[in-house]
Amino acid sequence: MLEALQYDFIQNALIAGILVSIAAGIIGSLVVVNRITFLAGGIAHSAYGGIGLAVYLSLPILLGATLFAVVTAIIIANITLRNRSRIDSIIGIMWALGMAIGIILIDITPGYNVDLMSYLFGSIIAVSQEDVYYLLVLNLFIITSVSLFYKQILAVSYDSEFASLRGISVKFFYTLILILAALSVVAAIKVVGLILVIALLTIPTFLAEFFAKKLSSMMIISSLFASFFTVCGLLISYFYDLSSGASIIIVGVITLLLVKILGKK
């Protein structure tokens, strides 16, 4: 692996993997605590519409996915807050609509030559220097937002009615949580892809729950686990010429099973 580090693409992949792992650990904890895994899944797949929009308008792929995912998160937050009984149907519609828009925009784009499979299943080796800078900015925004509003996010996550009585805007912070989830999804697209992104958000958090007693500790431990999965998955992908996204998730699942088994013993 030390020899591989001399290559720029390996360096970019490693840095990007760590950045994504930090975001996944922080926001994955919020996704699990708020029980919005399905919501995050809907945002992840609807982000494909942003990829199609970026291809059609010749914009950076991650920028298009970010804009589309954030808008989707805001729409979902507003609808689900007013009509929680229809949340499954709403997510299903947004999920399908985003994918459909992306496919149609790509179909009508003349002469496109983008490897769309890498956005569905991840291709960490293909991360560019510009992608690393973009991920760094996303990470800084996520960390800053959670640090500034940690108490409010904590209150809304565990008891929204109590938070409302304390004068905390549940609508604003619930929307903020979904926007941060959308940004994390976008950050993880190049690493594990849209199909596997939910696994990266949830598996490290499930493991962190064994060791953490508070939300902040869960975020840190989740980030460490996600980083471990990403580095190990990158090694496996590099040496055995396998899909990076799938390798990362398999490492995560095996680790989860081992911890579960050892925990029972």
Short mmCIF file of the C-alpha atoms (twelve columns), coordinates in Angstrom:
data_MODEL
# 
_entry.id   MODEL 
# 
loop_
_atom_site.group_PDB 
_atom_site.id 
_atom_site.type_symbol 
_atom_site.label_atom_id 
_atom_site.label_alt_id 
_atom_site.label_comp_id 
_atom_site.label_asym_id 
_atom_site.label_seq_id 
_atom_site.Cartn_x 
_atom_site.Cartn_y 
_atom_site.Cartn_z 
_atom_site.pdbx_PDB_model_num 
ATOM 1   C CA . MET A 1   0.000   0.000   0.000   1 
ATOM 2   C CA . LEU A 2   2.928   2.335   0.700   1 
ATOM 3   C CA . GLU A 3   4.015   1.944   -2.911  1 
ATOM 4   C CA . ALA A 4   0.483   2.690   -4.093  1 
ATOM 5   C CA . LEU A 5   0.449   5.982   -2.155  1 
ATOM 6   C CA . GLN A 6   2.913   7.476   -4.644  1 
ATOM 7   C CA . TYR A 7   0.060   7.681   -7.162  1 
ATOM 8   C CA . ASP A 8   -2.084  10.811  -7.088  1 
ATOM 9   C CA . PHE A 9   -5.332  8.927   -7.670  1 
ATOM 10  C CA . ILE A 10  -4.703  6.735   -4.610  1 
ATOM 11  C CA . GLN A 11  -3.928  9.796   -2.494  1 
ATOM 12  C CA . ASN A 12  -7.128  11.485  -3.682  1 
ATOM 13  C CA . ALA A 13  -9.124  8.315   -3.010  1 
ATOM 14  C CA . LEU A 14  -7.761  7.991   0.522   1 
ATOM 15  C CA . ILE A 15  -8.386  11.649  1.406   1 
ATOM 16  C CA . ALA A 16  -11.864 11.575  -0.138  1 
ATOM 17  C CA . GLY A 17  -12.676 8.369   1.734   1 
ATOM 18  C CA . ILE A 18  -11.718 9.906   5.090   1 
ATOM 19  C CA . LEU A 19  -13.716 13.077  4.366   1 
ATOM 20  C CA . VAL A 20  -16.788 11.087  3.370   1 
ATOM 21  C CA . SER A 21  -16.399 8.855   6.426   1 
ATOM 22  C CA . ILE A 22  -16.453 11.857  8.750   1 
ATOM 23  C CA . ALA A 23  -19.615 13.186  7.113   1 
ATOM 24  C CA . ALA A 24  -21.233 9.735   7.129   1 
ATOM 25  C CA . GLY A 25  -20.439 9.234   10.815  1 
ATOM 26  C CA . ILE A 26  -21.897 12.564  11.876  1 
ATOM 27  C CA . ILE A 27  -25.003 12.574  9.716   1 
ATOM 28  C CA . GLY A 28  -25.535 8.825   9.872   1 
ATOM 29  C CA . SER A 29  -25.975 9.195   13.629  1 
ATOM 30  C CA . LEU A 30  -28.675 11.817  13.072  1 
ATOM 31  C CA . VAL A 31  -30.366 9.683   10.418  1 
ATOM 32  C CA . VAL A 32  -30.565 6.663   12.741  1 
ATOM 33  C CA . VAL A 33  -31.562 8.634   15.844  1 
ATOM 34  C CA . ASN A 34  -34.318 10.471  13.954  1 
ATOM 35  C CA . ARG A 35  -35.430 7.224   12.267  1 
ATOM 36  C CA . ILE A 36  -35.281 8.815   8.819   1 
ATOM 37  C CA . THR A 37  -33.251 6.139   7.027   1 
ATOM 38  C CA . PHE A 38  -35.963 5.749   4.401   1 
ATOM 39  C CA . LEU A 39  -36.084 9.538   3.965   1 
ATOM 40  C CA . ALA A 40  -32.333 9.618   3.387   1 
ATOM 41  C CA . GLY A 41  -32.733 6.770   0.896   1 
ATOM 42  C CA . GLY A 42  -35.333 8.750   -1.011  1 
ATOM 43  C CA . ILE A 43  -33.045 11.785  -1.142  1 
ATOM 44  C CA . ALA A 44  -30.128 9.596   -2.264  1 
ATOM 45  C CA . HIS A 45  -31.953 8.130   -5.231  1 
ATOM 46  C CA . SER A 46  -33.649 11.382  -6.198  1 
ATOM 47  C CA . ALA A 47  -30.147 12.910  -6.427  1 
ATOM 48  C CA . TYR A 48  -29.821 10.974  -9.679  1 
ATOM 49  C CA . GLY A 49  -31.994 13.722  -11.143 1 
ATOM 50  C CA . GLY A 50  -29.232 16.172  -10.260 1 
ATOM 51  C CA . ILE A 51  -26.676 13.999  -12.016 1 
ATOM 52  C CA . GLY A 52  -28.843 14.028  -15.137 1 
ATOM 53  C CA . LEU A 53  -29.274 17.809  -14.851 1 
ATOM 54  C CA . ALA A 54  -25.521 18.300  -14.510 1 
ATOM 55  C CA . VAL A 55  -24.853 16.138  -17.574 1 
ATOM 56  C CA . TYR A 56  -27.491 18.000  -19.603 1 
ATOM 57  C CA . LEU A 57  -26.232 21.479  -18.615 1 
ATOM 58  C CA . SER A 58  -22.535 20.485  -18.656 1 
ATOM 59  C CA . LEU A 59  -22.141 21.302  -14.968 1 
ATOM 60  C CA . PRO A 60  -19.912 19.532  -12.427 1 
ATOM 61  C CA . ILE A 61  -21.680 16.296  -11.468 1 
ATOM 62  C CA . LEU A 62  -21.398 16.795  -7.707  1 
ATOM 63  C CA . LEU A 63  -22.699 20.371  -7.966  1 
ATOM 64  C CA . GLY A 64  -25.796 19.263  -9.863  1 
ATOM 65  C CA . ALA A 65  -26.393 16.400  -7.427  1 
ATOM 66  C CA . THR A 66  -25.986 18.761  -4.460  1 
ATOM 67  C CA . LEU A 67  -28.503 21.313  -5.722  1 
ATOM 68  C CA . PHE A 68  -31.062 18.653  -6.617  1 
ATOM 69  C CA . ALA A 69  -30.612 16.743  -3.350  1 
ATOM 70  C CA . VAL A 70  -30.939 19.882  -1.204  1 
ATOM 71  C CA . VAL A 71  -34.100 21.015  -3.023  1 
ATOM 72  C CA . THR A 72  -35.529 17.506  -2.638  1 
ATOM 73  C CA . ALA A 73  -34.694 17.508  1.077   1 
ATOM 74  C CA . ILE A 74  -36.505 20.827  1.581   1 
ATOM 75  C CA . ILE A 75  -39.584 19.603  -0.321  1 
ATOM 76  C CA . ILE A 76  -39.675 16.322  1.611   1 
ATOM 77  C CA . ALA A 77  -39.252 18.115  4.944   1 
ATOM 78  C CA . ASN A 78  -42.136 20.492  4.270   1 
ATOM 79  C CA . ILE A 79  -44.496 17.783  3.013   1 
ATOM 80  C CA . THR A 80  -43.721 15.199  5.702   1 
ATOM 81  C CA . LEU A 81  -44.061 17.718  8.537   1 
ATOM 82  C CA . ARG A 82  -47.612 18.459  7.384   1 
ATOM 83  C CA . ASN A 83  -48.654 14.934  6.431   1 
ATOM 84  C CA . ARG A 84  -46.660 12.248  8.277   1 
ATOM 85  C CA . SER A 85  -49.265 9.572   7.577   1 
ATOM 86  C CA . ARG A 86  -48.340 9.646   3.875   1 
ATOM 87  C CA . ILE A 87  -44.577 9.724   4.368   1 
ATOM 88  C CA . ASP A 88  -43.904 6.371   2.627   1 
ATOM 89  C CA . SER A 89  -45.888 7.372   -0.446  1 
ATOM 90  C CA . ILE A 90  -44.221 10.784  -0.619  1 
ATOM 91  C CA . ILE A 91  -40.727 9.307   -0.424  1 
ATOM 92  C CA . GLY A 92  -41.588 6.708   -3.055  1 
ATOM 93  C CA . ILE A 93  -42.830 9.408   -5.425  1 
ATOM 94  C CA . MET A 94  -39.780 11.645  -4.922  1 
ATOM 95  C CA . TRP A 95  -37.495 8.627   -5.276  1 
ATOM 96  C CA . ALA A 96  -39.035 7.588   -8.609  1 
ATOM 97  C CA . LEU A 97  -39.380 11.164  -9.897  1 
ATOM 98  C CA . GLY A 98  -35.722 11.996  -9.300  1 
ATOM 99  C CA . MET A 99  -34.536 8.832   -11.018 1 
ATOM 100 C CA . ALA A 100 -36.915 9.407   -13.945 1 
ATOM 101 C CA . ILE A 101 -35.796 13.019  -14.422 1 
ATOM 102 C CA . GLY A 102 -32.163 11.965  -14.378 1 
ATOM 103 C CA . ILE A 103 -32.671 9.202   -16.930 1 
ATOM 104 C CA . ILE A 104 -34.646 11.431  -19.316 1 
ATOM 105 C CA . LEU A 105 -32.131 14.305  -19.124 1 
ATOM 106 C CA . ILE A 106 -29.289 11.907  -19.862 1 
ATOM 107 C CA . ASP A 107 -31.254 10.370  -22.752 1 
ATOM 108 C CA . ILE A 108 -31.742 13.744  -24.425 1 
ATOM 109 C CA . THR A 109 -28.138 14.867  -23.891 1 
ATOM 110 C CA . PRO A 110 -26.326 14.475  -27.233 1 
ATOM 111 C CA . GLY A 111 -23.034 12.598  -27.177 1 
ATOM 112 C CA . TYR A 112 -22.618 12.253  -23.407 1 
ATOM 113 C CA . ASN A 113 -19.683 10.072  -22.303 1 
ATOM 114 C CA . VAL A 114 -20.106 9.926   -18.542 1 
ATOM 115 C CA . ASP A 115 -19.594 6.678   -16.636 1 
ATOM 116 C CA . LEU A 116 -22.927 6.664   -14.828 1 
ATOM 117 C CA . MET A 117 -22.282 3.281   -13.214 1 
ATOM 118 C CA . SER A 118 -19.629 4.917   -11.037 1 
ATOM 119 C CA . TYR A 119 -22.311 7.187   -9.560  1 
ATOM 120 C CA . LEU A 120 -24.656 4.282   -8.896  1 
ATOM 121 C CA . PHE A 121 -22.123 1.934   -7.316  1 
ATOM 122 C CA . GLY A 122 -19.191 4.220   -6.500  1 
ATOM 123 C CA . SER A 123 -15.692 4.589   -7.912  1 
ATOM 124 C CA . ILE A 124 -13.402 6.055   -5.289  1 
ATOM 125 C CA . ILE A 125 -10.391 5.566   -7.578  1 
ATOM 126 C CA . ALA A 126 -11.943 8.078   -10.001 1 
ATOM 127 C CA . VAL A 127 -12.041 10.910  -7.429  1 
ATOM 128 C CA . SER A 128 -10.263 14.006  -8.770  1 
ATOM 129 C CA . GLN A 129 -8.454  16.790  -6.943  1 
ATOM 130 C CA . GLU A 130 -11.466 19.060  -7.585  1 
ATOM 131 C CA . ASP A 131 -13.754 16.445  -5.988  1 
ATOM 132 C CA . VAL A 132 -11.522 16.406  -2.897  1 
ATOM 133 C CA . TYR A 133 -11.787 20.191  -2.542  1 
ATOM 134 C CA . TYR A 134 -15.553 19.986  -2.994  1 
ATOM 135 C CA . LEU A 135 -15.836 17.266  -0.338  1 
ATOM 136 C CA . LEU A 136 -13.702 19.354  2.013   1 
ATOM 137 C CA . VAL A 137 -16.087 22.313  1.677   1 
ATOM 138 C CA . LEU A 138 -19.125 20.052  2.253   1 
ATOM 139 C CA . ASN A 139 -17.472 18.571  5.341   1 
ATOM 140 C CA . LEU A 140 -16.680 21.977  6.783   1 
ATOM 141 C CA . PHE A 141 -20.290 23.057  6.303   1 
ATOM 142 C CA . ILE A 142 -21.639 19.883  7.924   1 
ATOM 143 C CA . ILE A 143 -19.273 20.043  10.912  1 
ATOM 144 C CA . THR A 144 -19.874 23.769  11.423  1 
ATOM 145 C CA . SER A 145 -23.662 23.408  11.247  1 
ATOM 146 C CA . VAL A 146 -23.772 20.493  13.701  1 
ATOM 147 C CA . SER A 147 -21.348 22.236  16.085  1 
ATOM 148 C CA . LEU A 148 -23.289 25.509  16.099  1 
ATOM 149 C CA . PHE A 149 -26.726 23.941  16.514  1 
ATOM 150 C CA . TYR A 150 -25.835 20.766  18.391  1 
ATOM 151 C CA . LYS A 151 -28.153 21.398  21.358  1 
ATOM 152 C CA . GLN A 152 -31.116 22.283  19.148  1 
ATOM 153 C CA . ILE A 153 -30.511 19.301  16.847  1 
ATOM 154 C CA . LEU A 154 -30.192 17.038  19.889  1 
ATOM 155 C CA . ALA A 155 -33.487 18.292  21.317  1 
ATOM 156 C CA . VAL A 156 -35.371 17.933  18.024  1 
ATOM 157 C CA . SER A 157 -33.892 14.464  17.415  1 
ATOM 158 C CA . TYR A 158 -34.940 12.973  20.750  1 
ATOM 159 C CA . ASP A 159 -38.095 14.897  21.692  1 
ATOM 160 C CA . SER A 160 -39.534 17.292  19.131  1 
ATOM 161 C CA . GLU A 161 -42.546 18.177  21.309  1 
ATOM 162 C CA . PHE A 162 -40.317 19.191  24.214  1 
ATOM 163 C CA . ALA A 163 -38.088 21.134  21.814  1 
ATOM 164 C CA . SER A 164 -41.139 23.001  20.506  1 
ATOM 165 C CA . LEU A 165 -42.200 23.901  24.043  1 
ATOM 166 C CA . ARG A 166 -38.706 25.278  24.666  1 
ATOM 167 C CA . GLY A 167 -39.138 27.637  21.708  1 
ATOM 168 C CA . ILE A 168 -36.957 25.680  19.296  1 
ATOM 169 C CA . SER A 169 -38.130 25.758  15.679  1 
ATOM 170 C CA . VAL A 170 -38.741 22.075  14.983  1 
ATOM 171 C CA . LYS A 171 -39.502 22.762  11.315  1 
ATOM 172 C CA . PHE A 172 -36.226 24.624  10.747  1 
ATOM 173 C CA . PHE A 173 -33.985 22.084  12.446  1 
ATOM 174 C CA . TYR A 174 -35.802 19.075  10.994  1 
ATOM 175 C CA . THR A 175 -35.283 20.615  7.560   1 
ATOM 176 C CA . LEU A 176 -31.640 21.327  8.411   1 
ATOM 177 C CA . ILE A 177 -31.112 17.681  9.385   1 
ATOM 178 C CA . LEU A 178 -32.516 16.540  6.029   1 
ATOM 179 C CA . ILE A 179 -30.368 19.069  4.150   1 
ATOM 180 C CA . LEU A 180 -27.266 17.825  5.970   1 
ATOM 181 C CA . ALA A 181 -28.311 14.266  5.118   1 
ATOM 182 C CA . ALA A 182 -28.623 15.324  1.473   1 
ATOM 183 C CA . LEU A 183 -25.108 16.807  1.537   1 
ATOM 184 C CA . SER A 184 -23.727 13.613  3.079   1 
ATOM 185 C CA . VAL A 185 -25.422 11.568  0.384   1 
ATOM 186 C CA . VAL A 186 -23.794 13.714  -2.297  1 
ATOM 187 C CA . ALA A 187 -20.423 13.390  -0.573  1 
ATOM 188 C CA . ALA A 188 -20.710 9.606   -0.593  1 
ATOM 189 C CA . ILE A 189 -21.761 9.272   -4.242  1 
ATOM 190 C CA . LYS A 190 -18.218 8.929   -5.592  1 
ATOM 191 C CA . VAL A 191 -17.169 6.573   -2.794  1 
ATOM 192 C CA . VAL A 192 -19.983 4.008   -2.526  1 
ATOM 193 C CA . GLY A 193 -22.552 5.272   -5.052  1 
ATOM 194 C CA . LEU A 194 -26.247 6.091   -4.719  1 
ATOM 195 C CA . ILE A 195 -27.265 2.438   -4.357  1 
ATOM 196 C CA . LEU A 196 -25.055 1.737   -1.325  1 
ATOM 197 C CA . VAL A 197 -24.961 5.148   0.354   1 
ATOM 198 C CA . ILE A 198 -27.554 4.278   3.019   1 
ATOM 199 C CA . ALA A 199 -25.403 1.377   4.175   1 
ATOM 200 C CA . LEU A 200 -22.461 3.721   4.764   1 
ATOM 201 C CA . LEU A 201 -24.707 6.068   6.738   1 
ATOM 202 C CA . THR A 202 -26.230 3.371   8.939   1 
ATOM 203 C CA . ILE A 203 -23.763 0.508   9.512   1 
ATOM 204 C CA . PRO A 204 -21.120 2.603   11.360  1 
ATOM 205 C CA . THR A 205 -23.863 4.115   13.533  1 
ATOM 206 C CA . PHE A 206 -25.302 0.718   14.443  1 
ATOM 207 C CA . LEU A 207 -21.809 -0.292  15.563  1 
ATOM 208 C CA . ALA A 208 -21.268 2.971   17.450  1 
ATOM 209 C CA . GLU A 209 -24.434 2.352   19.467  1 
ATOM 210 C CA . PHE A 210 -22.609 -0.531  21.203  1 
ATOM 211 C CA . PHE A 211 -20.003 1.853   22.579  1 
ATOM 212 C CA . ALA A 212 -21.547 5.347   22.757  1 
ATOM 213 C CA . LYS A 213 -23.758 6.731   25.508  1 
ATOM 214 C CA . LYS A 214 -24.485 10.120  23.941  1 
ATOM 215 C CA . LEU A 215 -25.004 11.514  20.450  1 
ATOM 216 C CA . SER A 216 -21.668 13.341  20.198  1 
ATOM 217 C CA . SER A 217 -19.741 10.170  21.094  1 
ATOM 218 C CA . MET A 218 -21.817 8.223   18.583  1 
ATOM 219 C CA . MET A 219 -20.836 10.664  15.833  1 
ATOM 220 C CA . ILE A 220 -17.117 10.345  16.606  1 
ATOM 221 C CA . ILE A 221 -17.143 6.550   16.879  1 
ATOM 222 C CA . SER A 222 -19.277 6.248   13.725  1 
ATOM 223 C CA . SER A 223 -16.762 8.374   11.819  1 
ATOM 224 C CA . LEU A 224 -13.903 6.148   13.007  1 
ATOM 225 C CA . PHE A 225 -15.724 2.984   11.971  1 
ATOM 226 C CA . ALA A 226 -16.634 4.490   8.587   1 
ATOM 227 C CA . SER A 227 -12.997 5.499   8.047   1 
ATOM 228 C CA . PHE A 228 -11.873 1.958   8.890   1 
ATOM 229 C CA . PHE A 229 -14.374 0.475   6.417   1 
ATOM 230 C CA . THR A 230 -13.346 2.912   3.699   1 
ATOM 231 C CA . VAL A 231 -9.595  2.345   4.045   1 
ATOM 232 C CA . CYS A 232 -9.990  -1.446  4.192   1 
ATOM 233 C CA . GLY A 233 -12.410 -1.392  1.250   1 
ATOM 234 C CA . LEU A 234 -9.997  0.771   -0.738  1 
ATOM 235 C CA . LEU A 235 -7.161  -1.696  -0.066  1 
ATOM 236 C CA . ILE A 236 -9.298  -4.644  -1.170  1 
ATOM 237 C CA . SER A 237 -10.475 -2.756  -4.245  1 
ATOM 238 C CA . TYR A 238 -6.925  -1.816  -5.235  1 
ATOM 239 C CA . PHE A 239 -5.259  -5.195  -4.750  1 
ATOM 240 C CA . TYR A 240 -8.053  -7.423  -6.046  1 
ATOM 241 C CA . ASP A 241 -9.509  -5.112  -8.729  1 
ATOM 242 C CA . LEU A 242 -12.997 -5.092  -7.201  1 
ATOM 243 C CA . SER A 243 -15.682 -2.418  -6.955  1 
ATOM 244 C CA . SER A 244 -14.674 0.050   -4.237  1 
ATOM 245 C CA . GLY A 245 -18.204 0.797   -3.046  1 
ATOM 246 C CA . ALA A 246 -19.175 -2.844  -2.684  1 
ATOM 247 C CA . SER A 247 -15.856 -3.672  -0.959  1 
ATOM 248 C CA . ILE A 248 -16.377 -0.912  1.620   1 
ATOM 249 C CA . ILE A 249 -19.895 -2.069  2.455   1 
ATOM 250 C CA . ILE A 250 -18.894 -5.735  2.705   1 
ATOM 251 C CA . VAL A 251 -16.139 -4.821  5.174   1 
ATOM 252 C CA . GLY A 252 -18.745 -2.896  7.171   1 
ATOM 253 C CA . VAL A 253 -21.240 -5.755  7.231   1 
ATOM 254 C CA . ILE A 254 -18.581 -8.306  8.248   1 
ATOM 255 C CA . THR A 255 -17.417 -6.010  11.050  1 
ATOM 256 C CA . LEU A 256 -21.009 -5.551  12.231  1 
ATOM 257 C CA . LEU A 257 -21.582 -9.313  12.302  1 
ATOM 258 C CA . LEU A 258 -18.332 -9.917  14.212  1 
ATOM 259 C CA . VAL A 259 -19.175 -7.268  16.813  1 
ATOM 260 C CA . LYS A 260 -22.673 -8.730  17.203  1 
ATOM 261 C CA . ILE A 261 -21.298 -12.260 17.674  1 
ATOM 262 C CA . LEU A 262 -18.571 -11.171 20.108  1 
ATOM 263 C CA . GLY A 263 -21.050 -8.986  21.954  1 
ATOM 264 C CA . LYS A 264 -23.340 -11.968 22.575  1 
ATOM 265 C CA . LYS A 265 -20.437 -14.076 23.841  1 
# 
